[in-house]
C-alpha positions as YAML, in Angstrom:
chain: A
units: angstrom
residues:
- id: 1
  name: MET
  ca: [-8.65, -3.24, 14.49]
- id: 2
  name: ASN
  ca: [-5.84, -1.69, 16.55]
- id: 3
  name: ARG
  ca: [-2.79, -3.11, 14.85]
- id: 4
  name: GLN
  ca: [-0.78, -2.32, 11.79]
- id: 5
  name: ILE
  ca: [-1.65, -4.39, 8.72]
- id: 6
  name: THR
  ca: [1.23, -5.47, 6.53]
- id: 7
  name: LEU
  ca: [0.74, -5.44, 2.75]
- id: 8
  name: ALA
  ca: [2.35, -7.12, -0.26]
- id: 9
  name: ILE
  ca: [1.60, -5.30, -3.53]
- id: 10
  name: ALA
  ca: [1.69, -7.12, -6.90]
- id: 11
  name: GLY
  ca: [1.64, -4.50, -9.67]
- id: 12
  name: PHE
  ca: [3.10, -1.14, -8.77]
- id: 13
  name: GLY
  ca: [1.57, 0.96, -11.53]
- id: 14
  name: ASP
  ca: [-1.02, 3.70, -10.99]
- id: 15
  name: ARG
  ca: [-3.30, 1.63, -8.72]
- id: 16
  name: GLY
  ca: [-0.67, -0.31, -6.81]
- id: 17
  name: SER
  ca: [1.33, 2.79, -6.03]
- id: 18
  name: THR
  ca: [-1.82, 4.74, -5.05]
- id: 19
  name: TYR
  ca: [-2.75, 2.07, -2.54]
- id: 20
  name: ALA
  ca: [0.79, 2.16, -1.15]
- id: 21
  name: SER
  ca: [0.64, 5.95, -0.82]
- id: 22
  name: MET
  ca: [-2.04, 5.49, 1.85]
- id: 23
  name: GLN
  ca: [0.71, 4.45, 4.21]
- id: 24
  name: ALA
  ca: [1.67, 8.11, 4.52]
- id: 25
  name: LEU
  ca: [-1.83, 8.92, 5.66]
- id: 26
  name: PHE
  ca: [-2.16, 5.96, 8.01]
- id: 27
  name: PRO
  ca: [1.32, 4.89, 9.12]
- id: 28
  name: ASP
  ca: [0.01, 3.32, 12.32]
- id: 29
  name: ARG
  ca: [-2.55, 1.23, 10.38]
- id: 30
  name: MET
  ca: [-0.63, -0.09, 7.34]
- id: 31
  name: LYS
  ca: [2.84, -0.86, 6.13]
- id: 32
  name: VAL
  ca: [4.00, -2.03, 2.71]
- id: 33
  name: VAL
  ca: [6.53, -4.84, 3.25]
- id: 34
  name: ALA
  ca: [6.77, -6.44, -0.21]
- id: 35
  name: VAL
  ca: [6.34, -5.40, -3.84]
- id: 36
  name: ALA
  ca: [6.36, -7.05, -7.22]
- id: 37
  name: ASP
  ca: [6.31, -5.49, -10.71]
- id: 38
  name: LEU
  ca: [7.64, -6.37, -14.16]
- id: 39
  name: ASP
  ca: [9.32, -2.94, -14.32]
- id: 40
  name: PRO
  ca: [12.53, -2.90, -12.22]
- id: 41
  name: GLU
  ca: [12.40, 0.89, -11.89]
- id: 42
  name: LYS
  ca: [8.99, 0.70, -10.27]
- id: 43
  name: VAL
  ca: [10.22, -1.99, -7.86]
- id: 44
  name: GLU
  ca: [13.27, 0.17, -6.95]
- id: 45
  name: ARG
  ca: [11.12, 3.24, -6.41]
- id: 46
  name: ALA
  ca: [8.81, 1.28, -4.08]
- id: 47
  name: ARG
  ca: [11.75, -0.23, -2.26]
- id: 48
  name: ILE
  ca: [13.26, 3.17, -1.56]
- id: 49
  name: GLN
  ca: [10.02, 5.01, -0.77]
- id: 50
  name: TYR
  ca: [8.63, 2.34, 1.61]
- id: 51
  name: HIS
  ca: [11.89, 1.03, 3.02]
- id: 52
  name: ILE
  ca: [11.17, -2.48, 1.67]
- id: 53
  name: PRO
  ca: [13.99, -4.95, 2.24]
- id: 54
  name: LYS
  ca: [15.62, -6.06, -1.09]
- id: 55
  name: GLU
  ca: [14.65, -9.66, -0.38]
- id: 56
  name: ASN
  ca: [11.01, -8.64, -0.45]
- id: 57
  name: CYS
  ca: [11.24, -7.03, -3.91]
- id: 58
  name: PHE
  ca: [10.21, -9.19, -6.85]
- id: 59
  name: SER
  ca: [10.29, -9.01, -10.66]
- id: 60
  name: SER
  ca: [6.82, -10.65, -10.95]
- id: 61
  name: ALA
  ca: [3.73, -11.50, -8.95]
- id: 62
  name: GLU
  ca: [4.48, -15.17, -9.46]
- id: 63
  name: ALA
  ca: [7.91, -14.73, -7.81]
- id: 64
  name: LEU
  ca: [6.28, -12.94, -4.90]
- id: 65
  name: PHE
  ca: [3.71, -15.60, -4.34]
- id: 66
  name: GLU
  ca: [6.25, -18.44, -4.60]
- id: 67
  name: ARG
  ca: [7.76, -17.21, -1.30]
- id: 68
  name: GLU
  ca: [6.33, -17.90, 2.14]
- id: 69
  name: GLN
  ca: [3.61, -15.45, 3.18]
- id: 70
  name: LEU
  ca: [5.27, -12.05, 3.78]
- id: 71
  name: ALA
  ca: [2.32, -9.95, 4.87]
- id: 72
  name: ASP
  ca: [-1.23, -10.06, 6.22]
- id: 73
  name: ALA
  ca: [-2.82, -9.06, 2.94]
- id: 74
  name: ALA
  ca: [-1.97, -8.86, -0.73]
- id: 75
  name: ILE
  ca: [-3.05, -6.20, -3.17]
- id: 76
  name: VAL
  ca: [-3.31, -7.47, -6.73]
- id: 77
  name: ALA
  ca: [-3.11, -4.53, -9.10]
- id: 78
  name: THR
  ca: [-1.61, -6.32, -12.10]
- id: 79
  name: MET
  ca: [-3.09, -6.38, -15.65]
- id: 80
  name: ASP
  ca: [-6.83, -7.21, -15.82]
- id: 81
  name: ARG
  ca: [-6.38, -10.67, -17.31]
- id: 82
  name: GLN
  ca: [-3.92, -11.61, -14.55]
- id: 83
  name: HIS
  ca: [-6.14, -10.73, -11.60]
- id: 84
  name: VAL
  ca: [-7.63, -14.22, -11.05]
- id: 85
  name: ALA
  ca: [-4.36, -16.06, -11.51]
- id: 86
  name: HIS
  ca: [-2.50, -13.74, -9.12]
- id: 87
  name: GLY
  ca: [-5.34, -13.53, -6.68]
- id: 88
  name: THR
  ca: [-5.57, -17.35, -6.55]
- id: 89
  name: LEU
  ca: [-1.87, -17.62, -5.80]
- id: 90
  name: ALA
  ca: [-2.26, -15.02, -3.02]
- id: 91
  name: LEU
  ca: [-5.21, -16.84, -1.49]
- id: 92
  name: GLN
  ca: [-3.41, -20.16, -1.65]
- id: 93
  name: LYS
  ca: [-0.50, -18.62, 0.32]
- id: 94
  name: GLY
  ca: [-2.89, -17.44, 3.00]
- id: 95
  name: TYR
  ca: [-3.15, -13.70, 2.23]
- id: 96
  name: HIS
  ca: [-6.29, -11.68, 2.61]
- id: 97
  name: LEU
  ca: [-6.86, -10.13, -0.81]
- id: 98
  name: LEU
  ca: [-7.64, -6.70, -2.17]
- id: 99
  name: LEU
  ca: [-8.26, -7.32, -5.85]
- id: 100
  name: GLU
  ca: [-8.32, -4.44, -8.32]
- id: 101
  name: LYS
  ca: [-11.29, -4.39, -10.60]
- id: 102
  name: PRO
  ca: [-12.29, -6.04, -12.81]
- id: 103
  name: ILE
  ca: [-12.00, -9.43, -11.18]
- id: 104
  name: SER
  ca: [-11.71, -10.77, -14.76]
- id: 105
  name: PRO
  ca: [-13.27, -10.03, -18.08]
- id: 106
  name: ASP
  ca: [-14.12, -13.75, -18.19]
- id: 107
  name: LEU
  ca: [-17.13, -14.90, -16.15]
- id: 108
  name: VAL
  ca: [-15.72, -18.46, -15.84]
- id: 109
  name: GLU
  ca: [-12.62, -17.07, -14.15]
- id: 110
  name: CYS
  ca: [-14.76, -14.87, -11.85]
- id: 111
  name: ASN
  ca: [-16.65, -17.95, -10.74]
- id: 112
  name: ARG
  ca: [-13.44, -19.93, -10.24]
- id: 113
  name: LEU
  ca: [-12.24, -17.31, -7.75]
- id: 114
  name: LEU
  ca: [-15.69, -17.05, -6.17]
- id: 115
  name: ASN
  ca: [-15.79, -20.78, -5.55]
- id: 116
  name: MET
  ca: [-12.38, -21.11, -3.94]
- id: 117
  name: GLN
  ca: [-12.52, -22.70, -0.49]
- id: 118
  name: THR
  ca: [-10.79, -20.16, 1.78]
- id: 119
  name: ASP
  ca: [-11.34, -18.37, 5.07]
- id: 120
  name: ARG
  ca: [-9.53, -15.28, 3.72]
- id: 121
  name: TYR
  ca: [-11.28, -11.97, 2.90]
- id: 122
  name: VAL
  ca: [-11.52, -11.04, -0.73]
- id: 123
  name: VAL
  ca: [-12.30, -7.42, -1.44]
- id: 124
  name: VAL
  ca: [-12.85, -6.08, -4.97]
- id: 125
  name: CYS
  ca: [-11.97, -2.40, -5.22]
- id: 126
  name: HIS
  ca: [-14.02, -0.02, -7.42]
- id: 127
  name: VAL
  ca: [-12.29, 3.20, -6.42]
- id: 128
  name: LEU
  ca: [-13.75, 5.38, -9.20]
- id: 129
  name: ARG
  ca: [-17.32, 4.03, -9.14]
...
């Protein structure tokens, strides 16, 4: 792929901010264009560091995914029990999805995501494995 991929990140804690930091290594390949987190200080830090427009900064993943699709792909790095709900919202909006592990601690939820009818990529990241 020879074009820059745009990313929306839901959850800007350790994992979400680590994924975003890859922009410094690969500025021609990726750009963070939207962020959501429950902590307003994390959102503001991301906004400044990645030059994200204020209108693309959100106080929750739900608020981010209520908007029209803002990026090519979404990274869901929220709390473990929220991954499937937030991943489902992202897929329904048309995002490709990088989902932080675990998909869910509940097998029924894992299967619900697995059985979604979508042509989007879903990648589960196991960075430390």
